[in-house]
PDB file of C-alpha atoms and ligand atoms in Angstrom:
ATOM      1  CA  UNK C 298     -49.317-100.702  88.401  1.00 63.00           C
ATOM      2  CA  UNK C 299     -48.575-101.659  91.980  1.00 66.00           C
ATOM      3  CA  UNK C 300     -44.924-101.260  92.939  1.00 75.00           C
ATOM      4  CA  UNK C 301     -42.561-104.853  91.580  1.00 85.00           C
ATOM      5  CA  UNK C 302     -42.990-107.251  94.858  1.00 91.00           C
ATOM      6  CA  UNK C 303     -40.583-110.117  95.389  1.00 93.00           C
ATOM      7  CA  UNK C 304     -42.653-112.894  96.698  1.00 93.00           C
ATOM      8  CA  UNK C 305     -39.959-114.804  97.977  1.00 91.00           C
ATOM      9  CA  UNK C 306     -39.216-111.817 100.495  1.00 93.00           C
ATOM     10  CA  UNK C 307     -41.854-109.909 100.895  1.00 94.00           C
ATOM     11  CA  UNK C 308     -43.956-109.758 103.914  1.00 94.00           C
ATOM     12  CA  UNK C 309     -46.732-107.650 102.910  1.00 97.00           C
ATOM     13  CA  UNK C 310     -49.210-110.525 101.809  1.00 98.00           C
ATOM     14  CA  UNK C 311     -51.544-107.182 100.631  1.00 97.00           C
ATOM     15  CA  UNK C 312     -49.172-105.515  98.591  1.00 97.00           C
ATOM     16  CA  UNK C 313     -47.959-108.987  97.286  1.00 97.00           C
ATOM     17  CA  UNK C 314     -51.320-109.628  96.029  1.00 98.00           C
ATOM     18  CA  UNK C 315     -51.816-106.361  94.745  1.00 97.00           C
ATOM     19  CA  UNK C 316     -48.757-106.402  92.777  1.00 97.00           C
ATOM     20  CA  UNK C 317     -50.071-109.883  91.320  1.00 97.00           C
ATOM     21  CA  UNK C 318     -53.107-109.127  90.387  1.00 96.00           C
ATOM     22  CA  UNK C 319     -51.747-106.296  88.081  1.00 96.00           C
ATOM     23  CA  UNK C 320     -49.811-108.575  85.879  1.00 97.00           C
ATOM     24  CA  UNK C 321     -50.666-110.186  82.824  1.00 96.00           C
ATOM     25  CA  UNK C 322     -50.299-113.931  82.830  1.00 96.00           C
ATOM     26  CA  UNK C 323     -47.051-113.756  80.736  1.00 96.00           C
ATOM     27  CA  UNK C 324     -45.609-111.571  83.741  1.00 96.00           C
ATOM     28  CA  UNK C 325     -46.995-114.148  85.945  1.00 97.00           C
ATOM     29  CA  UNK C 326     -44.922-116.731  84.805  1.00 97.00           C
ATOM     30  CA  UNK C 327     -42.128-115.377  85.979  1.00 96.00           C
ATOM     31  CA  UNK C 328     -43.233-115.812  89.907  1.00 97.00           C
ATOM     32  CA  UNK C 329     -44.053-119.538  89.587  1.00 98.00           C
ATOM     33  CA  UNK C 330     -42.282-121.278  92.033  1.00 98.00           C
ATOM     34  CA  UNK C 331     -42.041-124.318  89.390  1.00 98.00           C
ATOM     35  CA  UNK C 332     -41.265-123.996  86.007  1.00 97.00           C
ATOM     36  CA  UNK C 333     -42.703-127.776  85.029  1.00 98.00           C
ATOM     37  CA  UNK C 334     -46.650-126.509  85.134  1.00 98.00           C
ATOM     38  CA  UNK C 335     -49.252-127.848  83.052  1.00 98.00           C
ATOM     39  CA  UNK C 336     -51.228-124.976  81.201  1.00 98.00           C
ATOM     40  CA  UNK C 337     -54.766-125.280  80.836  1.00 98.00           C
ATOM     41  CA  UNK C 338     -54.681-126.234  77.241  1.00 98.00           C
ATOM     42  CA  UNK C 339     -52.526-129.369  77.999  1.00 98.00           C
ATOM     43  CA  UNK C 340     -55.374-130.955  79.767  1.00 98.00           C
ATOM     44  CA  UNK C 341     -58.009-132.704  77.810  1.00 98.00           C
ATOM     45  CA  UNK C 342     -61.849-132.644  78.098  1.00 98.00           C
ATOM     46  CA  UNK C 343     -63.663-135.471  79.305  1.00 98.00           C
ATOM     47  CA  UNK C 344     -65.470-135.527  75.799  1.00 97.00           C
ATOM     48  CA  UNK C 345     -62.207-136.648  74.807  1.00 97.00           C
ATOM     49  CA  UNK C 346     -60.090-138.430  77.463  1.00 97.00           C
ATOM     50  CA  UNK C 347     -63.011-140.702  78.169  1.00 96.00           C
ATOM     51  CA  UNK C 348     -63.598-142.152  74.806  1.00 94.00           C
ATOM     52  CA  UNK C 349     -62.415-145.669  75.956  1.00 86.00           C
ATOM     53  CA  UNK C 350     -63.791-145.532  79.637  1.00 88.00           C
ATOM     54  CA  UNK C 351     -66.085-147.573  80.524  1.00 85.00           C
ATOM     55  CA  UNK C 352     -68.518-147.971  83.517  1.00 87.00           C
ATOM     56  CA  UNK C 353     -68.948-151.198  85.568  1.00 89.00           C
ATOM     57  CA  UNK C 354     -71.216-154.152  83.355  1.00 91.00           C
ATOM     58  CA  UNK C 355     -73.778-153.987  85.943  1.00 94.00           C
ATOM     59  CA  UNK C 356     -73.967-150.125  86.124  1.00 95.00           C
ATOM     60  CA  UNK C 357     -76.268-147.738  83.880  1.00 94.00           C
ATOM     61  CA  UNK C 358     -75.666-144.108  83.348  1.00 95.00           C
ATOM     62  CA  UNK C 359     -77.466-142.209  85.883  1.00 96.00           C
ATOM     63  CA  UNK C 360     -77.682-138.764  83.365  1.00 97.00           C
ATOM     64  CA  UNK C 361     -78.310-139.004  79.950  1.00 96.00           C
ATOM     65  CA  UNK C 362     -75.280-138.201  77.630  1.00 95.00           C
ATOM     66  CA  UNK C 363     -74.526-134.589  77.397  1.00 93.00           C
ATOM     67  CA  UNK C 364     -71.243-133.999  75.126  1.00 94.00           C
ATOM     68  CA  UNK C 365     -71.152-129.841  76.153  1.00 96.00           C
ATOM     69  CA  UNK C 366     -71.066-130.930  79.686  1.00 98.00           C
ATOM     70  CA  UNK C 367     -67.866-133.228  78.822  1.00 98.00           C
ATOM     71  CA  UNK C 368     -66.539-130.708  77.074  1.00 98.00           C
ATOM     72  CA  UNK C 369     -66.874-128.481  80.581  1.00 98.00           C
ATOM     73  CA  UNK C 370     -65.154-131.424  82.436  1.00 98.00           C
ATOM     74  CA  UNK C 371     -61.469-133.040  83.203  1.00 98.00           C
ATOM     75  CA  UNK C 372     -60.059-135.850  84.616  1.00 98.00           C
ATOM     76  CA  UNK C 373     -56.255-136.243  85.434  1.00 98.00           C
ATOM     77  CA  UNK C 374     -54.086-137.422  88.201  1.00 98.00           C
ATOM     78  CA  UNK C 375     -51.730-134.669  88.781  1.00 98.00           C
ATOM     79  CA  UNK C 376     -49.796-132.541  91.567  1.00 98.00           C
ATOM     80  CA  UNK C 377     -52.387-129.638  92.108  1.00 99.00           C
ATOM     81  CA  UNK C 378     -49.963-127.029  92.665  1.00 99.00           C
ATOM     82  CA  UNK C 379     -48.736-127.373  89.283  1.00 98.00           C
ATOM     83  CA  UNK C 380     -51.549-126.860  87.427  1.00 98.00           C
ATOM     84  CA  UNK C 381     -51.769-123.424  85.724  1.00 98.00           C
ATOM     85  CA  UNK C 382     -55.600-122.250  86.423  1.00 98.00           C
ATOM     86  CA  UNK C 383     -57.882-119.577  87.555  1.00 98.00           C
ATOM     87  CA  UNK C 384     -57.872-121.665  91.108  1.00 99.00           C
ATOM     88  CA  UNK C 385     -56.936-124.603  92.978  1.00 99.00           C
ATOM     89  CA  UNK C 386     -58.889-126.189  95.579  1.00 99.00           C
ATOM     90  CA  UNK C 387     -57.354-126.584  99.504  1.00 99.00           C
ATOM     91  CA  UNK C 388     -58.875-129.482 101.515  1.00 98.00           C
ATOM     92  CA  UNK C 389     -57.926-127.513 104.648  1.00 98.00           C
ATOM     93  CA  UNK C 390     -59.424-127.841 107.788  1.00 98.00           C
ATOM     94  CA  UNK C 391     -61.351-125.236 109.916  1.00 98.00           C
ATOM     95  CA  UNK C 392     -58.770-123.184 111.224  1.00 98.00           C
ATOM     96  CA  UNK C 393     -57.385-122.493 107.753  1.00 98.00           C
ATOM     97  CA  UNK C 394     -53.595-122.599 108.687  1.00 96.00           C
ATOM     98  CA  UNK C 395     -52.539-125.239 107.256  1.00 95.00           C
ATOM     99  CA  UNK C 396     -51.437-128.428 107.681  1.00 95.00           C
ATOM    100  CA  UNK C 397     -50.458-131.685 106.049  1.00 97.00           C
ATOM    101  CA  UNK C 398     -51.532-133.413 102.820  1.00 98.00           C
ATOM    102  CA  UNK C 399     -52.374-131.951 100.115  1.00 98.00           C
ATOM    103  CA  UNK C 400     -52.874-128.426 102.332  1.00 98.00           C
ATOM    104  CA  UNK C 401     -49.329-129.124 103.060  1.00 98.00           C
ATOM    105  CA  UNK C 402     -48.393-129.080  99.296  1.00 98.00           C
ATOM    106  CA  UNK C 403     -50.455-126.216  98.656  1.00 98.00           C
ATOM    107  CA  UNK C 404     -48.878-123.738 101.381  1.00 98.00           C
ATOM    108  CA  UNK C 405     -45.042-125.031 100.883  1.00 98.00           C
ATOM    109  CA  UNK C 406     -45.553-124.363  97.044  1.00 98.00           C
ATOM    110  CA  UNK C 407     -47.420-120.573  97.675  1.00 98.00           C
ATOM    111  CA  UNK C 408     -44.946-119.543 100.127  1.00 97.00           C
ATOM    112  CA  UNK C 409     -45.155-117.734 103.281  1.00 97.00           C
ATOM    113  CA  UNK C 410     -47.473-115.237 101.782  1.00 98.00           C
ATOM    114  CA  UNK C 411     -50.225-117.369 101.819  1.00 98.00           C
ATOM    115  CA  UNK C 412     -50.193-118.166 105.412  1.00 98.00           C
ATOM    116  CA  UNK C 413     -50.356-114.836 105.974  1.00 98.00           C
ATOM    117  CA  UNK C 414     -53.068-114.045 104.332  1.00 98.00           C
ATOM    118  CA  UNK C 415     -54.896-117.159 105.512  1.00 98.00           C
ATOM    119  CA  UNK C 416     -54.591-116.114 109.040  1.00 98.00           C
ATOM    120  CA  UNK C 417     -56.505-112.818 108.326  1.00 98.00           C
ATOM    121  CA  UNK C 418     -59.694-114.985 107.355  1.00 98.00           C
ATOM    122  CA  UNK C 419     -60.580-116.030 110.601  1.00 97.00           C
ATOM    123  CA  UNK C 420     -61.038-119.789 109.762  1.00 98.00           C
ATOM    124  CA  UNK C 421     -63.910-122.009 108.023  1.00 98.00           C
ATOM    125  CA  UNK C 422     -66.572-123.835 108.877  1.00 98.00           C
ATOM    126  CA  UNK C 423     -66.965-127.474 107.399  1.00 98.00           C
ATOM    127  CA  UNK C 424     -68.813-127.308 103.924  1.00 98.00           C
ATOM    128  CA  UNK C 425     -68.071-123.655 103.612  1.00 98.00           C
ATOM    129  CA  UNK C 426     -64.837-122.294 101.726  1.00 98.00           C
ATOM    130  CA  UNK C 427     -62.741-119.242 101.366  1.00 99.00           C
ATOM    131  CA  UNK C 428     -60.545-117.638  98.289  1.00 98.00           C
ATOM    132  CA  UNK C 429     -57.001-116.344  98.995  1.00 98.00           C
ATOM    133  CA  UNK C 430     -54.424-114.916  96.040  1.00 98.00           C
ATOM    134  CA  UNK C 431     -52.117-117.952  94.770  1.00 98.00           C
ATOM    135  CA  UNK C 432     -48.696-116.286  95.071  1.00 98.00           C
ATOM    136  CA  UNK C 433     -45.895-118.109  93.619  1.00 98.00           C
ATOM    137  CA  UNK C 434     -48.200-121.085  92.318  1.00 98.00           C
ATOM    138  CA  UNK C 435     -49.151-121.648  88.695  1.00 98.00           C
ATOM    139  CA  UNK C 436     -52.955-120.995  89.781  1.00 98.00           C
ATOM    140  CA  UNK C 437     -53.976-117.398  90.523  1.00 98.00           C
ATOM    141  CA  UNK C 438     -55.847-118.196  93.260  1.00 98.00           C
ATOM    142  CA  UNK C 439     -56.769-120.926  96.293  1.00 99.00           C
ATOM    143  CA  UNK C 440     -60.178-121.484  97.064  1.00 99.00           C
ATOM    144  CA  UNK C 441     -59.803-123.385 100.982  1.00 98.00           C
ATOM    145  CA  UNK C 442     -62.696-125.507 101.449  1.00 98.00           C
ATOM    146  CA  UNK C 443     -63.126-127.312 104.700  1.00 98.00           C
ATOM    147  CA  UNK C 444     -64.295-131.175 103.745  1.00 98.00           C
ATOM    148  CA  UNK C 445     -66.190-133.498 106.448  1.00 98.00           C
ATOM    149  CA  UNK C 446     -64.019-135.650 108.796  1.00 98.00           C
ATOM    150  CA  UNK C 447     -65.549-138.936 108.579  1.00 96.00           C
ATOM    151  CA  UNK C 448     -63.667-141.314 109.814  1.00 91.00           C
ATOM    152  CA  UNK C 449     -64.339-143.867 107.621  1.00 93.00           C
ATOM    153  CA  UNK C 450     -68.071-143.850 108.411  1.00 94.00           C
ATOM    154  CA  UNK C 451     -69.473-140.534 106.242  1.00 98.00           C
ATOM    155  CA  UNK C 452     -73.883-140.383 107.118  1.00 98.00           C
ATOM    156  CA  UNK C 453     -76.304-138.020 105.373  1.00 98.00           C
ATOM    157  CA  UNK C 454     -74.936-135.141 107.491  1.00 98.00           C
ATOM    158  CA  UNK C 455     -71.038-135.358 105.879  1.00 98.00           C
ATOM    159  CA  UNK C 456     -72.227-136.144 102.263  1.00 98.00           C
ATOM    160  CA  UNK C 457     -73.865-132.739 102.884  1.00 98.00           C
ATOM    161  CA  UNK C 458     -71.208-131.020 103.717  1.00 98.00           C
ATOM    162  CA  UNK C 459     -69.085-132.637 101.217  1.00 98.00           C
ATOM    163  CA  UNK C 460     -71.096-131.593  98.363  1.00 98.00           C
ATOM    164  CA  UNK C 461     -71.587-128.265 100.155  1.00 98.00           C
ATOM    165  CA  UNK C 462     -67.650-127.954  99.667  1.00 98.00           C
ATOM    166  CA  UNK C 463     -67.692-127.817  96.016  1.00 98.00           C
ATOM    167  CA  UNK C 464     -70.753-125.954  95.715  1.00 98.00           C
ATOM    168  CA  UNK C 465     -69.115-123.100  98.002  1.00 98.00           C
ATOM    169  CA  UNK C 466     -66.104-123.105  96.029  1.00 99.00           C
ATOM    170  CA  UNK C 467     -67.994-123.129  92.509  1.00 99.00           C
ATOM    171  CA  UNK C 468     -70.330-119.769  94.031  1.00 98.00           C
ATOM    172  CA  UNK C 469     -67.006-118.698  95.000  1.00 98.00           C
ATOM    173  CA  UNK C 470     -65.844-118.860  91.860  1.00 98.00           C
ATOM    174  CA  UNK C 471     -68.276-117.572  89.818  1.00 98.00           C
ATOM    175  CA  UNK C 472     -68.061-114.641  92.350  1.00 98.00           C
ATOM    176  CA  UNK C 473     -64.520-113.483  91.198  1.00 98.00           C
ATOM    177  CA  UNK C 474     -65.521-114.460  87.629  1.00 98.00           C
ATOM    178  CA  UNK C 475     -62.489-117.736  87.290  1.00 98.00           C
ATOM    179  CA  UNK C 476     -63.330-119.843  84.902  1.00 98.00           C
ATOM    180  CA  UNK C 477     -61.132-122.678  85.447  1.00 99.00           C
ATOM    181  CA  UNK C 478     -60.952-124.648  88.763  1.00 99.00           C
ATOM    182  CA  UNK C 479     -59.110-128.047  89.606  1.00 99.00           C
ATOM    183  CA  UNK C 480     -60.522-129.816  92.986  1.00 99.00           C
ATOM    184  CA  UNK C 481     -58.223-132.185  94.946  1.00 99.00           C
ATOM    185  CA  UNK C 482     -60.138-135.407  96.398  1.00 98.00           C
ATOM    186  CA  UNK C 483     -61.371-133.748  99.413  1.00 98.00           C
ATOM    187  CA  UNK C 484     -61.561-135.391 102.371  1.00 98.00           C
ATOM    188  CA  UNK C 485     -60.620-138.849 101.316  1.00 98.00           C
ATOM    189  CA  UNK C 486     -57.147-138.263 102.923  1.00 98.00           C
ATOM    190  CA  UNK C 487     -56.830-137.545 106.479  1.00 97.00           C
ATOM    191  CA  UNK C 488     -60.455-136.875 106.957  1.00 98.00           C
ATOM    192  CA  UNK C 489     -60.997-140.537 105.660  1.00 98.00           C
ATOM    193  CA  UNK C 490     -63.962-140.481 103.500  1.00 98.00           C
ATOM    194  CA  UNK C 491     -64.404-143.463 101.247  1.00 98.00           C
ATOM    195  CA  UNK C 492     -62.846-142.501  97.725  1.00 98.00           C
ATOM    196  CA  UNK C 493     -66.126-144.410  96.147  1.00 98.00           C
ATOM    197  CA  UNK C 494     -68.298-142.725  98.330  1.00 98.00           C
ATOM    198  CA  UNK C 495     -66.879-139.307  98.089  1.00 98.00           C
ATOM    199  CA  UNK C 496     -66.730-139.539  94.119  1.00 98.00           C
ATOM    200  CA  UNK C 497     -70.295-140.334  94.329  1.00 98.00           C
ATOM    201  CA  UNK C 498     -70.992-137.211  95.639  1.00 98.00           C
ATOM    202  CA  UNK C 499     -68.285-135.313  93.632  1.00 99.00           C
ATOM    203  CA  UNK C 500     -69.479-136.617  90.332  1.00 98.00           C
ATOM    204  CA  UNK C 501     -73.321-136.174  90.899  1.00 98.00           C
ATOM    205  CA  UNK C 502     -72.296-132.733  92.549  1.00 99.00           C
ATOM    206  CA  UNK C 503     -70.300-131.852  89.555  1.00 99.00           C
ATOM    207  CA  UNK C 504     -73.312-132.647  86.731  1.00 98.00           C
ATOM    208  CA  UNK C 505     -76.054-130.736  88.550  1.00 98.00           C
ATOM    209  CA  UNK C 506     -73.474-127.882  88.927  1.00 98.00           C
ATOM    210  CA  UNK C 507     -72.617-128.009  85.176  1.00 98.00           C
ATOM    211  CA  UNK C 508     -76.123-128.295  83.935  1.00 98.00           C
ATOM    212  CA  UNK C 509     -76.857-125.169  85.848  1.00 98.00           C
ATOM    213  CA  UNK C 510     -73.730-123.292  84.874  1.00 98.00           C
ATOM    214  CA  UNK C 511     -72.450-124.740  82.251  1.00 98.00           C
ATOM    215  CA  UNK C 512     -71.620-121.273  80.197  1.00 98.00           C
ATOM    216  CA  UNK C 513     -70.147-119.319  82.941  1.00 98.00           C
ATOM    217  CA  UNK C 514     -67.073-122.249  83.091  1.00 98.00           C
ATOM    218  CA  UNK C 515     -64.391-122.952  81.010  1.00 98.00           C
ATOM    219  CA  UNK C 516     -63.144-126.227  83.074  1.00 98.00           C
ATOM    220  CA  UNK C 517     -63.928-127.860  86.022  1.00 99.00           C
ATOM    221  CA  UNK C 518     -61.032-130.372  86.949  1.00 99.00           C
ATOM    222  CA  UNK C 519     -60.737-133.441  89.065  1.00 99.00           C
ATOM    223  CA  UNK C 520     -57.541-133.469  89.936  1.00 99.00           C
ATOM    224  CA  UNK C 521     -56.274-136.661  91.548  1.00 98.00           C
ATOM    225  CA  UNK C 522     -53.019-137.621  93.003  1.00 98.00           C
ATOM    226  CA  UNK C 523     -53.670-141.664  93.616  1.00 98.00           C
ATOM    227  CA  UNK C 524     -53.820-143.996  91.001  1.00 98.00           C
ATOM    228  CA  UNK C 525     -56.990-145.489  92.901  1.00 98.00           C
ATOM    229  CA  UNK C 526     -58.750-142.518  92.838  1.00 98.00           C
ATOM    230  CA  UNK C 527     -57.984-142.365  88.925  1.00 98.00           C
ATOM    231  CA  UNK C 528     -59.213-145.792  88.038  1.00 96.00           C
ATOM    232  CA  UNK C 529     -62.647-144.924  90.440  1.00 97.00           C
ATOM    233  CA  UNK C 530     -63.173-141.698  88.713  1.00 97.00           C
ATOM    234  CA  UNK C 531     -62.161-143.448  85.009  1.00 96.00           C
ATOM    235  CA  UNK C 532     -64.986-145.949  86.074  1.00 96.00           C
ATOM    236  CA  UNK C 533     -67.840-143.666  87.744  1.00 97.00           C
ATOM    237  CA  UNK C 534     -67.875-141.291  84.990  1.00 98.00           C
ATOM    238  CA  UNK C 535     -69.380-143.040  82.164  1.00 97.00           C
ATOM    239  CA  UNK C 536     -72.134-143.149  84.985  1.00 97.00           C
ATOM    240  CA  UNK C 537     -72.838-139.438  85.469  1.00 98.00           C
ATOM    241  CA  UNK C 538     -71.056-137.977  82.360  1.00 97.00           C
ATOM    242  CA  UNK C 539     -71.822-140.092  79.379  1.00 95.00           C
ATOM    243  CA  UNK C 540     -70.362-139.827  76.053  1.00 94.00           C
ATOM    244  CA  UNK C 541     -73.317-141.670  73.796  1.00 85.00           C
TER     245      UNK C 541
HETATM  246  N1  8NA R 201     -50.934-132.773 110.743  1.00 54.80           N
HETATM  247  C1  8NA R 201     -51.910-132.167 110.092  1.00 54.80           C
HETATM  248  O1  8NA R 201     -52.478-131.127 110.448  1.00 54.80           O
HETATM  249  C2  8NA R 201     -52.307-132.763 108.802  1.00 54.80           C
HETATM  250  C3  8NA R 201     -51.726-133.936 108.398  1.00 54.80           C
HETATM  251  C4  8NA R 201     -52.134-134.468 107.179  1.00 54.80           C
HETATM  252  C5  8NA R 201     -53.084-133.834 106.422  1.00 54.80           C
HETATM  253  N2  8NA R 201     -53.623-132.667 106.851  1.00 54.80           N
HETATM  254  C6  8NA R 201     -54.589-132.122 105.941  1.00 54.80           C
HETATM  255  O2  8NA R 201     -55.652-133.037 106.012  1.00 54.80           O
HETATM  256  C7  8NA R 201     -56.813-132.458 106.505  1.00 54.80           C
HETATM  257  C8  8NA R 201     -57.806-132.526 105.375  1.00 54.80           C
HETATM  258  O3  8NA R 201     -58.006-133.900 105.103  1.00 54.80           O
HETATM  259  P1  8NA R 201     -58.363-134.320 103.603  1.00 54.80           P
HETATM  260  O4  8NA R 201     -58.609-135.782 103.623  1.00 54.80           O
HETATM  261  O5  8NA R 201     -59.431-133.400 103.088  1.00 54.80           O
HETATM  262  O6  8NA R 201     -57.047-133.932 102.788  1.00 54.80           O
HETATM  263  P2  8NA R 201     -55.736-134.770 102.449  1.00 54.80           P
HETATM  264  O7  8NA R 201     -55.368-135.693 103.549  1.00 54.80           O
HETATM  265  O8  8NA R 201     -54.723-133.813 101.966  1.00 54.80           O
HETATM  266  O9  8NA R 201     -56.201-135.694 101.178  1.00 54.80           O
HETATM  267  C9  8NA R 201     -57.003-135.176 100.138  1.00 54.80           C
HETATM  268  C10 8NA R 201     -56.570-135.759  98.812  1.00 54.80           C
HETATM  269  O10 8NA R 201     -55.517-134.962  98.275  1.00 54.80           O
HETATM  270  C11 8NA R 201     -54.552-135.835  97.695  1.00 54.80           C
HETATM  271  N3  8NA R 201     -53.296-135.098  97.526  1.00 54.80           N
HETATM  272  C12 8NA R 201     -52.225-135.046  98.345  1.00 54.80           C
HETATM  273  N4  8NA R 201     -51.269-134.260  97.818  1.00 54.80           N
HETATM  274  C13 8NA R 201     -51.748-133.818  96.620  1.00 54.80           C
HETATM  275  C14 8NA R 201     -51.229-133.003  95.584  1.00 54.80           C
HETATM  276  N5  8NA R 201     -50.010-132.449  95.648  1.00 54.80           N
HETATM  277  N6  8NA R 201     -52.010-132.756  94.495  1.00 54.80           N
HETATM  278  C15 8NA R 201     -53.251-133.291  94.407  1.00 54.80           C
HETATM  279  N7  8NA R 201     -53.806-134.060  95.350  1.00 54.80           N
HETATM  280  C16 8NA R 201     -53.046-134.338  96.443  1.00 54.80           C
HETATM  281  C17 8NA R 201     -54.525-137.011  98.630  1.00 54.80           C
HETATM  282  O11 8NA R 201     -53.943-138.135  97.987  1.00 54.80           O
HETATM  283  C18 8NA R 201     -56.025-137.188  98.862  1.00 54.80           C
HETATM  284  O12 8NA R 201     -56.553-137.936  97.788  1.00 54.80           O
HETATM  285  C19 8NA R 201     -56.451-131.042 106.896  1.00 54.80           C
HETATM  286  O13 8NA R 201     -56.210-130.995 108.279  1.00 54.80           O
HETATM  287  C20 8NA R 201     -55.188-130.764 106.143  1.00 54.80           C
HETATM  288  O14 8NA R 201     -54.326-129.883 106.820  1.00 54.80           O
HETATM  289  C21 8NA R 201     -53.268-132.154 108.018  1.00 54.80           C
END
């Protein structure tokens, strides 16, 4: 067992994440820099959450219904950095220091130690993504994926890249075998892609993922912070993930 690391002091963001990854998620606990997380099993399944949702009158489903997916699937408007997973999602941008937004959240929650290890990656390129070690969050690790700016005007080339973001960080997962990821509402912040738009992408993204890989996941989680993106995602997902 690496030697006991205090995360709040250290400076080593190696030994730090060393230390971490030798502790059972009990011990783990005791690092959080929050104690009001949300554990995995707090957060229901689609299959469940979206028995009253229902998708626009003059909408159809775009998939047929598949229950297992749902089961594979959440939905909640929450801070990220509280929720107590395999990994979070960063929508950083390219030079993977950090920033504002929800990037902002992510580091200030982590601690120092993840800035440090971020600046041994070299940076991103848009669409691509990169894992670091979580350190004092709930999740055990950050996948940093760099989302399209768009300014408001996303073309064929950004709704590439956007879905190319959470493909990167699903591979990525499945890499390092986590079975539970949450994504933030990339790029729909500061890199101004439409919320509709983007969750679109995210949703269609999401059920072509899942019908591929479906087994190797225990949850794949939207995880929203605006109460517009909740009401788009309540309404767009009778559309890609129906329940009947
Ligand atoms: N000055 C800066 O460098 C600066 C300023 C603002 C934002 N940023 C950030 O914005 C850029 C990325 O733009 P983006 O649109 O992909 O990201 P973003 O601007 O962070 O927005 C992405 C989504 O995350 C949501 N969000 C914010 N906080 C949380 C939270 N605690 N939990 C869950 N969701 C949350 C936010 O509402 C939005 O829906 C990066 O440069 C990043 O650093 C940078």
């Amino acid at each position: 067992m690496a030697a006991k690391v205090d995360l709040v002091t250290a400076t080593d963001w190696r030994e730090a994440k060393a230390f971490l990854q030798g502790l059972s998620p009990k011990q783990r606990r005791q690092h959080y820099f929050t104690r009001d997380f949300l554990a995995l099993k707090s957060v229901e399944p689609w299959r469940r959450a979206g028995k009253g949702a229902r998708a626009p009158p003059d909408e159809t489903p775009r998939f047929p219904p598949a229950p297992a997916l749902a089961e594979k699937l959440s939905l909640l408007r929450h801070d990220i950095t509280r929720l107590e997973v395999d990994a979070i999602v960063n929508a950083a941008n390219s030079s993977l220091l950090g920033g504002g937004g929800v990037d902002g959240c992510i580091h200030r929650a982590a601690g120092e130690l993840l800035g440090a290890e971020c600046r041994s990656l070299g940076g991103c390129e848009t669409g691509g993504a990169k894992l670091t070690c979580g350190y004092r969050l709930p999740a055990r690790y950050v996948i940093h994926a760099v989302g399209p700016v768009a300014g408001g005007q996303p073309g064929p080339t950004e709704e590439a890249q956007l879905e190319s973001c959470y493909r990167s960080s699903l591979r990525l997962a499945l890499e390092h075998r986590l079975r539970s990821v949450a994504f933030p509402c990339i790029s729909t912040g500061v890199f101004g892609y439409p919320s509709e738009a983007a969750a679109d992408v995210v949703l269609r993204t999401l059920r072509l993922w899942l019908e591929e890989n479906a087994a190797k996941v225990d949850r794949i989680l939207i995880c929203v912070f605006l109460e517009k993106d909740e009401e788009i995602y309540r309404s767009k997902l009778p559309l890609y993930f129906p329940l009947a």
